[in-house]
Amino acid sequence: SEITFGTPKSNSLPGEILEKLAQTILDEAAKEEVKAILLKSEGEKAFCAGASFDELLEINDLETSKTFFGGFAKVLNAMRTCRKIVVVRVQGKTTGGGVGIACAADYCFATENASLALTEINLGIGPFVIGPYVERKIGKSQFTAMAIDADFRSANWAEQHNIYHSVSPTIAEMDAEIAQFLEKLASRSSDALALIKKVSWEGTEHFTELSPERIHMSASLILEDTAKKNIEKIKENLRAK
């Protein structure tokens, strides 16, 4: 099963799409004939720029804010708890929540252009909601460094640090690899795949308990005036480019 998300602004995600994406993952995973889910985004440039800046600027109260950040938590949780293998295709740069999606994958394909960064600190928040998923892949020390410096790491770095499992020079080559991989998965035992998924996420049951507190951290910080100013400034810089 293939699920594609996209928005005109570098595939940044508004709350409405996050809710729909989480539900679609769960719906597709519930189908008996589905062995794996391929999660991808539109276009040939950025994979996902994380949260939608426009929506972040409109958030003025804590409940709305919590619902928005809760949307990311729902997507990652759906990827983690659904009983099917989730394959993610990263065709270009990814930041913030997009890194969370790559880290929540059971198997992740990328191109050499798919550098990644946790840029939340630039907004005045932190990668709190996605944190447990990123930490699971790269460890607490690397996660902390990424969260503090907000610098881009290369696709090769991401492969060495267990985020990407396959890196191709071009999108066409990556898609050929994915097609081959999915064909291989199609012939595998559904029960075996489900159990591999189950054991690979063992020890993450507490992610559900962490979630409300993590959502609250980002949700309350984004309401501060400095955060709104930061987002406006970033938007201006993007327009100037």
mmCIF file of C-alpha atoms in Angstrom:
data_model
loop_
_atom_site.group_PDB
_atom_site.id
_atom_site.type_symbol
_atom_site.label_atom_id
_atom_site.label_comp_id
_atom_site.label_asym_id
_atom_site.label_seq_id
_atom_site.Cartn_x
_atom_site.Cartn_y
_atom_site.Cartn_z
ATOM 1 C CA SER A 1 0.000 0.000 0.000
ATOM 2 C CA GLU A 2 1.299 3.450 -0.917
ATOM 3 C CA ILE A 3 0.511 6.633 1.017
ATOM 4 C CA THR A 4 1.621 10.001 -0.369
ATOM 5 C CA PHE A 5 1.396 13.330 1.466
ATOM 6 C CA GLY A 6 2.216 16.768 0.140
ATOM 7 C CA THR A 7 1.776 20.521 0.476
ATOM 8 C CA PRO A 8 3.126 23.286 -1.775
ATOM 9 C CA LYS A 9 5.485 24.625 0.914
ATOM 10 C CA SER A 10 8.221 21.943 0.958
ATOM 11 C CA ASN A 11 5.690 19.343 2.125
ATOM 12 C CA SER A 12 5.354 21.040 5.516
ATOM 13 C CA LEU A 13 2.443 19.558 7.400
ATOM 14 C CA PRO A 14 -0.684 21.303 8.718
ATOM 15 C CA GLY A 15 -2.782 19.709 11.458
ATOM 16 C CA GLU A 16 -5.518 18.523 9.094
ATOM 17 C CA ILE A 17 -3.065 16.476 7.007
ATOM 18 C CA LEU A 18 -1.383 15.042 10.127
ATOM 19 C CA GLU A 19 -4.724 13.727 11.419
ATOM 20 C CA LYS A 20 -5.584 12.258 8.018
ATOM 21 C CA LEU A 21 -2.132 10.722 7.579
ATOM 22 C CA ALA A 22 -2.261 8.976 10.970
ATOM 23 C CA GLN A 23 -5.719 7.566 10.242
ATOM 24 C CA THR A 24 -4.758 6.435 6.720
ATOM 25 C CA ILE A 25 -1.730 4.540 8.071
ATOM 26 C CA LEU A 26 -3.946 2.714 10.588
ATOM 27 C CA ASP A 27 -6.664 2.011 7.982
ATOM 28 C CA GLU A 28 -4.214 0.610 5.424
ATOM 29 C CA ALA A 29 -2.384 -1.449 8.053
ATOM 30 C CA ALA A 30 -5.692 -3.029 9.092
ATOM 31 C CA LYS A 31 -6.163 -4.546 5.618
ATOM 32 C CA GLU A 32 -5.218 -8.192 5.668
ATOM 33 C CA GLU A 33 -3.722 -8.216 2.167
ATOM 34 C CA VAL A 34 -1.313 -5.357 2.951
ATOM 35 C CA LYS A 35 2.198 -6.579 3.855
ATOM 36 C CA ALA A 36 3.883 -3.178 3.954
ATOM 37 C CA ILE A 37 3.131 0.521 3.694
ATOM 38 C CA LEU A 38 5.271 2.850 1.589
ATOM 39 C CA LEU A 39 5.130 6.379 2.960
ATOM 40 C CA LYS A 40 6.304 9.092 0.571
ATOM 41 C CA SER A 41 5.871 12.786 -0.177
ATOM 42 C CA GLU A 42 5.226 14.713 -3.362
ATOM 43 C CA GLY A 43 7.773 16.260 -5.711
ATOM 44 C CA GLU A 44 11.509 15.916 -6.154
ATOM 45 C CA LYS A 45 12.736 18.498 -3.667
ATOM 46 C CA ALA A 46 12.207 18.501 0.116
ATOM 47 C CA PHE A 47 10.816 15.327 1.684
ATOM 48 C CA CYS A 48 9.182 17.170 4.576
ATOM 49 C CA ALA A 49 9.808 20.532 6.215
ATOM 50 C CA GLY A 50 8.050 19.521 9.431
ATOM 51 C CA ALA A 51 5.353 21.736 10.917
ATOM 52 C CA SER A 52 3.484 24.236 8.780
ATOM 53 C CA PHE A 53 4.752 27.755 9.660
ATOM 54 C CA ASP A 54 1.473 29.337 8.551
ATOM 55 C CA GLU A 55 -0.461 27.174 10.954
ATOM 56 C CA LEU A 56 2.029 27.746 13.786
ATOM 57 C CA LEU A 57 1.572 31.511 13.418
ATOM 58 C CA GLU A 58 -2.204 31.162 13.711
ATOM 59 C CA ILE A 59 -2.076 29.201 16.968
ATOM 60 C CA ASN A 60 -3.088 31.453 19.861
ATOM 61 C CA ASP A 61 -4.215 29.131 22.635
ATOM 62 C CA LEU A 62 -2.821 26.072 24.365
ATOM 63 C CA GLU A 63 -5.588 23.648 23.375
ATOM 64 C CA THR A 64 -5.228 24.396 19.641
ATOM 65 C CA SER A 65 -1.474 24.155 20.039
ATOM 66 C CA LYS A 66 -1.694 20.788 21.805
ATOM 67 C CA THR A 67 -4.004 19.458 19.097
ATOM 68 C CA PHE A 68 -1.512 20.528 16.420
ATOM 69 C CA PHE A 69 1.561 18.938 18.034
ATOM 70 C CA GLY A 70 -0.589 15.965 18.971
ATOM 71 C CA GLY A 71 -1.074 15.427 15.239
ATOM 72 C CA PHE A 72 2.635 14.629 14.819
ATOM 73 C CA ALA A 73 2.460 12.312 17.828
ATOM 74 C CA LYS A 74 -0.487 10.485 16.207
ATOM 75 C CA VAL A 75 1.389 9.925 12.932
ATOM 76 C CA LEU A 76 4.483 8.542 14.670
ATOM 77 C CA ASN A 77 2.377 6.444 16.998
ATOM 78 C CA ALA A 78 0.438 4.988 14.052
ATOM 79 C CA MET A 79 3.733 4.079 12.362
ATOM 80 C CA ARG A 80 4.968 2.441 15.570
ATOM 81 C CA THR A 81 1.857 0.521 16.595
ATOM 82 C CA CYS A 82 0.422 -0.597 13.258
ATOM 83 C CA ARG A 83 1.305 -4.247 12.686
ATOM 84 C CA LYS A 84 2.705 -3.738 9.184
ATOM 85 C CA ILE A 85 6.201 -2.788 8.034
ATOM 86 C CA VAL A 86 6.369 0.941 7.259
ATOM 87 C CA VAL A 87 8.860 1.866 4.552
ATOM 88 C CA VAL A 88 9.708 5.568 4.166
ATOM 89 C CA ARG A 89 11.059 7.167 0.971
ATOM 90 C CA VAL A 90 13.117 10.335 1.565
ATOM 91 C CA GLN A 91 13.847 12.027 -1.776
ATOM 92 C CA GLY A 92 15.315 15.280 -0.457
ATOM 93 C CA LYS A 93 16.072 17.429 2.578
ATOM 94 C CA THR A 94 14.047 16.834 5.677
ATOM 95 C CA THR A 95 13.726 18.877 8.860
ATOM 96 C CA GLY A 96 11.940 18.757 12.207
ATOM 97 C CA GLY A 97 8.904 16.499 12.143
ATOM 98 C CA GLY A 98 10.089 15.058 8.823
ATOM 99 C CA VAL A 99 13.117 13.631 10.637
ATOM 100 C CA GLY A 100 10.689 12.069 13.113
ATOM 101 C CA ILE A 101 8.871 10.338 10.249
ATOM 102 C CA ALA A 102 12.163 9.002 8.832
ATOM 103 C CA CYS A 103 13.127 7.706 12.290
ATOM 104 C CA ALA A 104 9.750 6.049 12.871
ATOM 105 C CA ALA A 105 10.217 3.987 9.688
ATOM 106 C CA ASP A 106 10.897 0.285 9.949
ATOM 107 C CA TYR A 107 13.026 0.623 6.806
ATOM 108 C CA CYS A 108 14.085 3.910 5.241
ATOM 109 C CA PHE A 109 15.309 4.675 1.707
ATOM 110 C CA ALA A 110 16.934 7.996 0.821
ATOM 111 C CA THR A 111 18.916 9.825 -1.860
ATOM 112 C CA GLU A 112 22.329 11.422 -1.417
ATOM 113 C CA ASN A 113 20.547 14.814 -1.312
ATOM 114 C CA ALA A 114 18.465 13.791 1.690
ATOM 115 C CA SER A 115 20.313 15.697 4.401
ATOM 116 C CA LEU A 116 18.471 16.221 7.666
ATOM 117 C CA ALA A 117 18.315 18.653 10.570
ATOM 118 C CA LEU A 118 16.359 19.192 13.762
ATOM 119 C CA THR A 119 15.582 22.876 13.283
ATOM 120 C CA GLU A 120 13.000 23.338 16.047
ATOM 121 C CA ILE A 121 15.361 25.451 18.197
ATOM 122 C CA ASN A 122 15.339 28.066 15.390
ATOM 123 C CA LEU A 123 11.650 28.554 16.139
ATOM 124 C CA GLY A 124 12.182 28.693 19.889
ATOM 125 C CA ILE A 125 10.896 25.183 20.595
ATOM 126 C CA GLY A 126 12.591 21.765 20.609
ATOM 127 C CA PRO A 127 12.164 18.361 18.951
ATOM 128 C CA PHE A 128 10.216 17.090 21.941
ATOM 129 C CA VAL A 129 7.386 15.117 20.318
ATOM 130 C CA ILE A 130 9.657 13.303 17.842
ATOM 131 C CA GLY A 131 12.498 12.973 20.379
ATOM 132 C CA PRO A 132 11.888 9.381 21.549
ATOM 133 C CA TYR A 133 11.779 8.161 17.935
ATOM 134 C CA VAL A 134 14.982 9.957 16.938
ATOM 135 C CA GLU A 135 16.766 8.853 20.122
ATOM 136 C CA ARG A 136 15.819 5.248 19.452
ATOM 137 C CA LYS A 137 17.768 5.419 16.185
ATOM 138 C CA ILE A 138 20.781 7.617 16.984
ATOM 139 C CA GLY A 139 21.073 7.633 20.789
ATOM 140 C CA LYS A 140 20.625 10.458 23.282
ATOM 141 C CA SER A 141 24.006 12.134 22.738
ATOM 142 C CA GLN A 142 23.601 12.559 18.967
ATOM 143 C CA PHE A 143 19.964 13.560 19.415
ATOM 144 C CA THR A 144 20.969 16.267 21.897
ATOM 145 C CA ALA A 145 23.673 17.587 19.552
ATOM 146 C CA MET A 146 21.227 17.749 16.628
ATOM 147 C CA ALA A 147 18.633 19.492 18.796
ATOM 148 C CA ILE A 148 21.142 22.107 19.984
ATOM 149 C CA ASP A 149 23.089 22.951 16.811
ATOM 150 C CA ALA A 150 20.188 22.584 14.294
ATOM 151 C CA ASP A 151 22.790 21.870 11.574
ATOM 152 C CA PHE A 152 22.205 19.645 8.580
ATOM 153 C CA ARG A 153 23.723 16.154 8.608
ATOM 154 C CA SER A 154 24.404 14.412 5.292
ATOM 155 C CA ALA A 155 22.546 11.362 4.003
ATOM 156 C CA ASN A 156 25.724 9.342 4.539
ATOM 157 C CA TRP A 157 25.818 10.471 8.168
ATOM 158 C CA ALA A 158 22.188 9.405 8.516
ATOM 159 C CA GLU A 159 23.026 6.004 7.052
ATOM 160 C CA GLN A 160 25.959 5.551 9.450
ATOM 161 C CA HIS A 161 23.677 6.535 12.339
ATOM 162 C CA ASN A 162 20.934 4.035 11.502
ATOM 163 C CA ILE A 163 18.277 6.425 10.194
ATOM 164 C CA TYR A 164 18.627 5.505 6.510
ATOM 165 C CA HIS A 165 19.069 1.872 5.502
ATOM 166 C CA SER A 166 19.733 2.502 1.820
ATOM 167 C CA VAL A 167 21.121 5.625 0.112
ATOM 168 C CA SER A 168 21.004 6.024 -3.691
ATOM 169 C CA PRO A 169 22.671 8.632 -5.932
ATOM 170 C CA THR A 170 19.384 9.564 -7.675
ATOM 171 C CA ILE A 171 15.632 9.387 -7.137
ATOM 172 C CA ALA A 172 15.252 6.979 -10.083
ATOM 173 C CA GLU A 173 17.821 4.598 -8.600
ATOM 174 C CA MET A 174 16.181 4.837 -5.179
ATOM 175 C CA ASP A 175 12.761 4.035 -6.678
ATOM 176 C CA ALA A 176 14.201 0.998 -8.456
ATOM 177 C CA GLU A 177 15.640 -0.205 -5.124
ATOM 178 C CA ILE A 178 12.286 0.368 -3.404
ATOM 179 C CA ALA A 179 10.362 -1.538 -6.083
ATOM 180 C CA GLN A 180 12.725 -4.493 -5.698
ATOM 181 C CA PHE A 181 12.512 -4.336 -1.903
ATOM 182 C CA LEU A 182 8.694 -4.239 -1.849
ATOM 183 C CA GLU A 183 8.543 -7.142 -4.292
ATOM 184 C CA LYS A 184 10.735 -9.108 -1.903
ATOM 185 C CA LEU A 185 8.503 -8.178 1.069
ATOM 186 C CA ALA A 186 5.411 -9.285 -0.831
ATOM 187 C CA SER A 187 6.696 -12.857 -0.796
ATOM 188 C CA ARG A 188 7.432 -12.896 2.927
ATOM 189 C CA SER A 189 5.304 -14.396 5.682
ATOM 190 C CA SER A 190 2.875 -11.815 7.078
ATOM 191 C CA ASP A 191 3.100 -13.364 10.546
ATOM 192 C CA ALA A 192 6.904 -13.286 10.525
ATOM 193 C CA LEU A 193 6.925 -9.643 9.402
ATOM 194 C CA ALA A 194 4.418 -8.710 12.129
ATOM 195 C CA LEU A 195 6.571 -10.385 14.780
ATOM 196 C CA ILE A 196 9.754 -8.728 13.483
ATOM 197 C CA LYS A 197 7.933 -5.411 13.760
ATOM 198 C CA LYS A 198 6.740 -6.273 17.269
ATOM 199 C CA VAL A 199 10.174 -7.206 18.638
ATOM 200 C CA SER A 200 11.874 -4.243 16.953
ATOM 201 C CA TRP A 201 9.647 -1.806 18.872
ATOM 202 C CA GLU A 202 9.887 -3.645 22.206
ATOM 203 C CA GLY A 203 10.775 -1.280 25.021
ATOM 204 C CA THR A 204 8.965 1.684 23.428
ATOM 205 C CA GLU A 205 5.622 1.149 25.153
ATOM 206 C CA HIS A 206 6.330 4.188 27.364
ATOM 207 C CA PHE A 207 6.316 6.457 24.261
ATOM 208 C CA THR A 208 2.539 6.651 24.742
ATOM 209 C CA GLU A 209 2.973 7.911 28.314
ATOM 210 C CA LEU A 210 5.701 10.397 27.320
ATOM 211 C CA SER A 211 3.551 11.892 24.595
ATOM 212 C CA PRO A 212 1.263 14.296 26.524
ATOM 213 C CA GLU A 213 4.190 15.874 28.385
ATOM 214 C CA ARG A 214 6.235 16.231 25.197
ATOM 215 C CA ILE A 215 3.280 17.729 23.332
ATOM 216 C CA HIS A 216 2.819 20.224 26.177
ATOM 217 C CA MET A 217 6.483 21.334 25.962
ATOM 218 C CA SER A 218 6.260 22.333 22.296
ATOM 219 C CA ALA A 219 2.661 23.534 22.530
ATOM 220 C CA SER A 220 3.407 26.019 25.327
ATOM 221 C CA LEU A 221 6.718 27.279 23.894
ATOM 222 C CA ILE A 222 5.260 28.062 20.455
ATOM 223 C CA LEU A 223 2.763 30.458 22.102
ATOM 224 C CA GLU A 224 5.536 32.763 23.299
ATOM 225 C CA ASP A 225 6.068 36.034 21.410
ATOM 226 C CA THR A 226 9.686 35.174 20.662
ATOM 227 C CA ALA A 227 8.583 32.005 18.844
ATOM 228 C CA LYS A 228 6.150 33.963 16.644
ATOM 229 C CA LYS A 229 8.894 36.493 15.837
ATOM 230 C CA ASN A 230 11.324 33.693 14.983
ATOM 231 C CA ILE A 231 8.842 32.099 12.583
ATOM 232 C CA GLU A 232 8.100 35.452 10.896
ATOM 233 C CA LYS A 233 11.835 36.040 10.470
ATOM 234 C CA ILE A 234 12.386 32.583 8.942
ATOM 235 C CA LYS A 235 9.444 33.110 6.581
ATOM 236 C CA GLU A 236 10.921 36.449 5.459
ATOM 237 C CA ASN A 237 14.289 34.808 4.795
ATOM 238 C CA LEU A 238 12.616 32.075 2.766
ATOM 239 C CA ARG A 239 10.735 34.687 0.718
ATOM 240 C CA ALA A 240 13.975 36.581 0.102
ATOM 241 C CA LYS A 241 15.703 33.499 -1.343
#
